Amino acid sequence: MRLTTKRLILRDINLKDAGDIAKEANNLKVSRYLLLLPHPYLLKDAKWFINKCKKDTKQKPRKSYEFGIELKKEKKVIGMVGLCSIDKYQGTATLGLWLGQDYWRKGIATEALKKIISFAFNKLRLRRLEAGVFTENNPSYSMIEKLGFKLEGTKIKSRKAKATGKIHDEKIYALLK
Ligand SMILES: CC(C)(COP(=O)(O)OP(=O)(O)OC[C@H]1O[C@@H](n2cnc3c(N)ncnc32)[C@H](O)[C@@H]1OP(=O)(O)O)[C@@H](O)C(=O)NCCC(=O)NCCS
């Protein structure tokens, strides 16, 4: 699977990407507000994740799509964006995203998310996308609010970040087609 935008290629990842993924993900500023990224994030973690993504592409129907975010200019993966918990009958899925710190604040996440949202609504024919954001993660909810997501509520002490083991409140946002 491969989607393109002006500056980005969103594509399946493979073992050649493991070094780049581990380099960018091995940063607590990236992983501290995420559910599933461990810290430290080692090459073996990237390889495990890549193999998991490969297996997931074989699911029928697919429950998730994980895309490596490749910057065309640098020809390497600088982050990940994905849809998980896809339920075709309900028409729903959850969005997730992270970018290496050197690439923040250049509009890259917004560019990637616009493409994924269009893929989810127009190609997968979903009707509702959800995003869970830890309450401390101001950049993230400011970003998704700009994309039109609406805050529906906050789940108290509902999530534990894998990287830190800390428990967080989670804001639930959603976007309808
Ligand atoms: C959240 C994250 C994906 C944003 O990526 P990004 O490419 O820097 O975001 P964009 O440049 O597209 O920013 C879009 C808007 O988000 C907000 N934003 C992004 N970073 C911000 C920051 N550090 N502080 C305040 N607002 C911020 C701004 O409103 C920004 O618009 P503006 O630049 O016009 O002011 C990135 O910081 C990241 O990967 N963080 C770590 C992982 C994470 O938290 N993922 C989200 C989990 S829900």
GROMACS .gro file of C-alpha atoms and ligand atoms in nm:
model
  225
    1MET     CA    1   0.000   0.000   0.000
    2ARG     CA    2   0.135   0.341  -0.098
    3LEU     CA    3  -0.019   0.688  -0.078
    4THR     CA    4   0.155   1.009  -0.178
    5THR     CA    5   0.127   1.377  -0.088
    6LYS     CA    6   0.332   1.677  -0.194
    7ARG     CA    7   0.625   1.601   0.038
    8LEU     CA    8   0.552   1.249   0.162
    9ILE     CA    9   0.518   0.887   0.065
   10LEU     CA   10   0.300   0.688   0.307
   11ARG     CA   11   0.392   0.325   0.257
   12ASP     CA   12   0.426  -0.025   0.401
   13ILE     CA   13   0.741  -0.062   0.607
   14ASN     CA   14   0.999  -0.339   0.569
   15LEU     CA   15   1.305  -0.461   0.756
   16LYS     CA   16   1.530  -0.211   0.573
   17ASP     CA   17   1.344   0.065   0.762
   18ALA     CA   18   1.418  -0.080   1.108
   19GLY     CA   19   1.724   0.140   1.177
   20ASP     CA   20   1.545   0.462   1.080
   21ILE     CA   21   1.235   0.375   1.284
   22ALA     CA   22   1.440   0.282   1.591
   23LYS     CA   23   1.646   0.602   1.566
   24GLU     CA   24   1.338   0.827   1.560
   25ALA     CA   25   1.129   0.630   1.811
   26ASN     CA   26   1.407   0.601   2.069
   27ASN     CA   27   1.323   0.940   2.217
   28LEU     CA   28   1.105   0.989   2.524
   29LYS     CA   29   0.974   1.317   2.385
   30VAL     CA   30   0.823   1.111   2.103
   31SER     CA   31   0.701   0.813   2.308
   32ARG     CA   32   0.599   0.954   2.649
   33TYR     CA   33   0.236   1.020   2.546
   34LEU     CA   34   0.194   0.711   2.328
   35LEU     CA   35   0.030   0.385   2.427
   36LEU     CA   36   0.254   0.128   2.269
   37LEU     CA   37   0.608   0.256   2.209
   38PRO     CA   38   0.855   0.119   2.464
   39HIS     CA   39   1.155   0.315   2.590
   40PRO     CA   40   1.432   0.259   2.512
   41TYR     CA   41   1.319   0.170   2.159
   42LEU     CA   42   1.579  -0.065   2.014
   43LEU     CA   43   1.641  -0.218   1.673
   44LYS     CA   44   1.475  -0.539   1.794
   45ASP     CA   45   1.160  -0.341   1.882
   46ALA     CA   46   1.149  -0.193   1.531
   47LYS     CA   47   1.196  -0.537   1.374
   48TRP     CA   48   0.921  -0.684   1.592
   49PHE     CA   49   0.686  -0.399   1.491
   50ILE     CA   50   0.768  -0.434   1.119
   51ASN     CA   51   0.701  -0.808   1.130
   52LYS     CA   52   0.373  -0.745   1.312
   53CYS     CA   53   0.268  -0.493   1.045
   54LYS     CA   54   0.354  -0.747   0.771
   55LYS     CA   55   0.132  -1.008   0.939
   56ASP     CA   56  -0.147  -0.754   0.983
   57THR     CA   57  -0.155  -0.683   0.607
   58LYS     CA   58  -0.277  -1.043   0.561
   59GLN     CA   59  -0.583  -1.003   0.785
   60LYS     CA   60  -0.916  -1.043   0.609
   61PRO     CA   61  -1.092  -0.813   0.664
   62ARG     CA   62  -0.808  -0.581   0.761
   63LYS     CA   63  -0.822  -0.444   1.114
   64SER     CA   64  -0.537  -0.198   1.068
   65TYR     CA   65  -0.322  -0.005   0.820
   66GLU     CA   66   0.018   0.120   0.939
   67PHE     CA   67   0.208   0.350   0.705
   68GLY     CA   68   0.570   0.456   0.731
   69ILE     CA   69   0.597   0.831   0.669
   70GLU     CA   70   0.877   0.876   0.416
   71LEU     CA   71   0.999   1.225   0.342
   72LYS     CA   72   1.054   1.227  -0.036
   73LYS     CA   73   1.355   1.457   0.004
   74GLU     CA   74   1.535   1.230   0.250
   75LYS     CA   75   1.412   0.890   0.124
   76LYS     CA   76   1.375   0.750   0.475
   77VAL     CA   77   1.100   0.676   0.724
   78ILE     CA   78   1.066   0.958   0.979
   79GLY     CA   79   0.753   0.841   1.161
   80MET     CA   80   0.439   0.630   1.143
   81VAL     CA   81   0.073   0.700   1.084
   82GLY     CA   82  -0.201   0.443   1.099
   83LEU     CA   83  -0.557   0.332   1.141
   84CYS     CA   84  -0.637   0.059   1.389
   85SER     CA   85  -0.945  -0.110   1.537
   86ILE     CA   86  -1.107  -0.085   1.194
   87ASP     CA   87  -1.465  -0.208   1.206
   88LYS     CA   88  -1.611  -0.212   0.857
   89TYR     CA   89  -1.962  -0.291   0.976
   90GLN     CA   90  -1.965   0.000   1.222
   91GLY     CA   91  -1.768   0.218   0.979
   92THR     CA   92  -1.522   0.320   1.251
   93ALA     CA   93  -1.149   0.324   1.322
   94THR     CA   94  -0.891   0.487   1.547
   95LEU     CA   95  -0.606   0.708   1.426
   96GLY     CA   96  -0.249   0.709   1.554
   97LEU     CA   97   0.062   0.902   1.458
   98TRP     CA   98   0.416   0.989   1.563
   99LEU     CA   99   0.703   1.175   1.399
  100GLY     CA  100   1.073   1.201   1.481
  101GLN     CA  101   1.145   1.516   1.679
  102ASP     CA  102   1.364   1.677   1.410
  103TYR     CA  103   1.059   1.687   1.183
  104TRP     CA  104   0.809   1.854   1.415
  105ARG     CA  105   0.633   2.181   1.342
  106LYS     CA  106   0.671   2.170   0.962
  107GLY     CA  107   0.313   2.069   0.886
  108ILE     CA  108   0.418   1.709   0.813
  109ALA     CA  109   0.172   1.544   1.054
  110THR     CA  110  -0.114   1.752   0.917
  111GLU     CA  111  -0.016   1.661   0.558
  112ALA     CA  112  -0.002   1.289   0.646
  113LEU     CA  113  -0.327   1.293   0.844
  114LYS     CA  114  -0.524   1.469   0.569
  115LYS     CA  115  -0.426   1.188   0.332
  116ILE     CA  116  -0.511   0.913   0.583
  117ILE     CA  117  -0.845   1.073   0.664
  118SER     CA  118  -0.931   1.087   0.294
  119PHE     CA  119  -0.818   0.723   0.254
  120ALA     CA  120  -1.034   0.618   0.551
  121PHE     CA  121  -1.349   0.799   0.437
  122ASN     CA  122  -1.324   0.761   0.060
  123LYS     CA  123  -1.140   0.433   0.000
  124LEU     CA  124  -1.232   0.232   0.310
  125ARG     CA  125  -1.574   0.401   0.324
  126LEU     CA  126  -1.557   0.452   0.700
  127ARG     CA  127  -1.782   0.716   0.853
  128ARG     CA  128  -1.620   0.797   1.189
  129LEU     CA  129  -1.258   0.831   1.302
  130GLU     CA  130  -1.156   0.849   1.664
  131ALA     CA  131  -0.832   0.971   1.825
  132GLY     CA  132  -0.735   0.936   2.189
  133VAL     CA  133  -0.494   1.202   2.318
  134PHE     CA  134  -0.336   1.214   2.664
  135THR     CA  135  -0.443   1.537   2.834
  136GLU     CA  136  -0.081   1.659   2.866
  137ASN     CA  137  -0.027   1.634   2.488
  138ASN     CA  138  -0.121   1.990   2.385
  139PRO     CA  139   0.051   1.982   2.042
  140SER     CA  140  -0.147   1.678   1.945
  141TYR     CA  141  -0.494   1.799   2.033
  142SER     CA  142  -0.428   2.138   1.893
  143MET     CA  143  -0.330   1.962   1.568
  144ILE     CA  144  -0.637   1.741   1.545
  145GLU     CA  145  -0.873   2.022   1.643
  146LYS     CA  146  -0.737   2.212   1.340
  147LEU     CA  147  -0.830   1.909   1.129
  148GLY     CA  148  -1.189   1.933   1.250
  149PHE     CA  149  -1.194   1.666   1.521
  150LYS     CA  150  -1.438   1.740   1.803
  151LEU     CA  151  -1.376   1.667   2.170
  152GLU     CA  152  -1.632   1.420   2.301
  153GLY     CA  153  -1.508   1.370   2.654
  154THR     CA  154  -1.223   1.266   2.879
  155LYS     CA  155  -1.164   0.920   3.018
  156ILE     CA  156  -1.005   0.953   3.360
  157LYS     CA  157  -0.689   0.753   3.436
  158SER     CA  158  -0.773   0.524   3.147
  159ARG     CA  159  -0.436   0.476   2.979
  160LYS     CA  160  -0.085   0.369   3.070
  161ALA     CA  161   0.204   0.488   2.852
  162LYS     CA  162   0.430   0.195   2.770
  163ALA     CA  163   0.745   0.410   2.765
  164THR     CA  164   0.702   0.550   3.116
  165GLY     CA  165   0.446   0.328   3.291
  166LYS     CA  166   0.258   0.647   3.387
  167ILE     CA  167  -0.121   0.654   3.399
  168HIS     CA  168  -0.292   0.932   3.199
  169ASP     CA  169  -0.633   1.082   3.141
  170GLU     CA  170  -0.728   1.053   2.774
  171LYS     CA  171  -0.926   1.302   2.568
  172ILE     CA  172  -1.144   1.133   2.310
  173TYR     CA  173  -1.180   1.317   1.979
  174ALA     CA  174  -1.380   1.216   1.673
  175LEU     CA  175  -1.429   1.325   1.314
  176LEU     CA  176  -1.738   1.231   1.116
  177LYS     CA  177  -1.734   1.198   0.737
  178LIG     C1  178   0.192   1.563   1.767
  178LIG     C2  179   0.282   1.559   1.643
  178LIG     C3  180   0.244   1.438   1.559
  178LIG     C4  181   0.264   1.688   1.563
  178LIG     O1  182   0.336   1.678   1.443
  178LIG     P1  183   0.381   1.806   1.359
  178LIG     O2  184   0.421   1.760   1.221
  178LIG     O3  185   0.478   1.883   1.437
  178LIG     O4  186   0.243   1.886   1.350
  178LIG     P2  187   0.211   2.000   1.244
  178LIG     O5  188   0.337   2.073   1.207
  178LIG     O6  189   0.130   1.943   1.135
  178LIG     O7  190   0.125   2.099   1.335
  178LIG     C5  191  -0.012   2.122   1.319
  178LIG     C6  192  -0.063   2.205   1.434
  178LIG     O8  193  -0.050   2.131   1.556
  178LIG     C7  194  -0.014   2.220   1.664
  178LIG     N1  195   0.120   2.188   1.713
  178LIG     C8  196   0.208   2.099   1.663
  178LIG     N2  197   0.319   2.094   1.739
  178LIG     C9  198   0.300   2.181   1.840
  178LIG    C10  199   0.378   2.221   1.951
  178LIG     N3  200   0.500   2.167   1.975
  178LIG     N4  201   0.327   2.313   2.038
  178LIG    C11  202   0.206   2.367   2.017
  178LIG     N5  203   0.126   2.334   1.911
  178LIG    C12  204   0.173   2.242   1.824
  178LIG    C13  205  -0.017   2.359   1.605
  178LIG     O9  206  -0.149   2.406   1.619
  178LIG    C14  207   0.016   2.331   1.460
  178LIG    O10  208  -0.026   2.430   1.371
  178LIG     P3  209   0.069   2.557   1.340
  178LIG    O11  210   0.207   2.504   1.317
  178LIG    O12  211   0.005   2.617   1.219
  178LIG    O13  212   0.062   2.643   1.462
  178LIG    C15  213   0.432   1.548   1.686
  178LIG    O14  214   0.460   1.650   1.778
  178LIG    C16  215   0.467   1.415   1.749
  178LIG    O15  216   0.499   1.318   1.679
  178LIG     N6  217   0.464   1.405   1.884
  178LIG    C17  218   0.500   1.285   1.956
  178LIG    C18  219   0.403   1.170   1.933
  178LIG    C19  220   0.259   1.210   1.962
  178LIG    O16  221   0.231   1.274   2.060
  178LIG     N7  222   0.169   1.166   1.872
  178LIG    C20  223   0.027   1.194   1.884
  178LIG    C21  224  -0.037   1.096   1.974
  178LIG     S1  225  -0.212   1.124   1.992
   0.00000   0.00000   0.00000
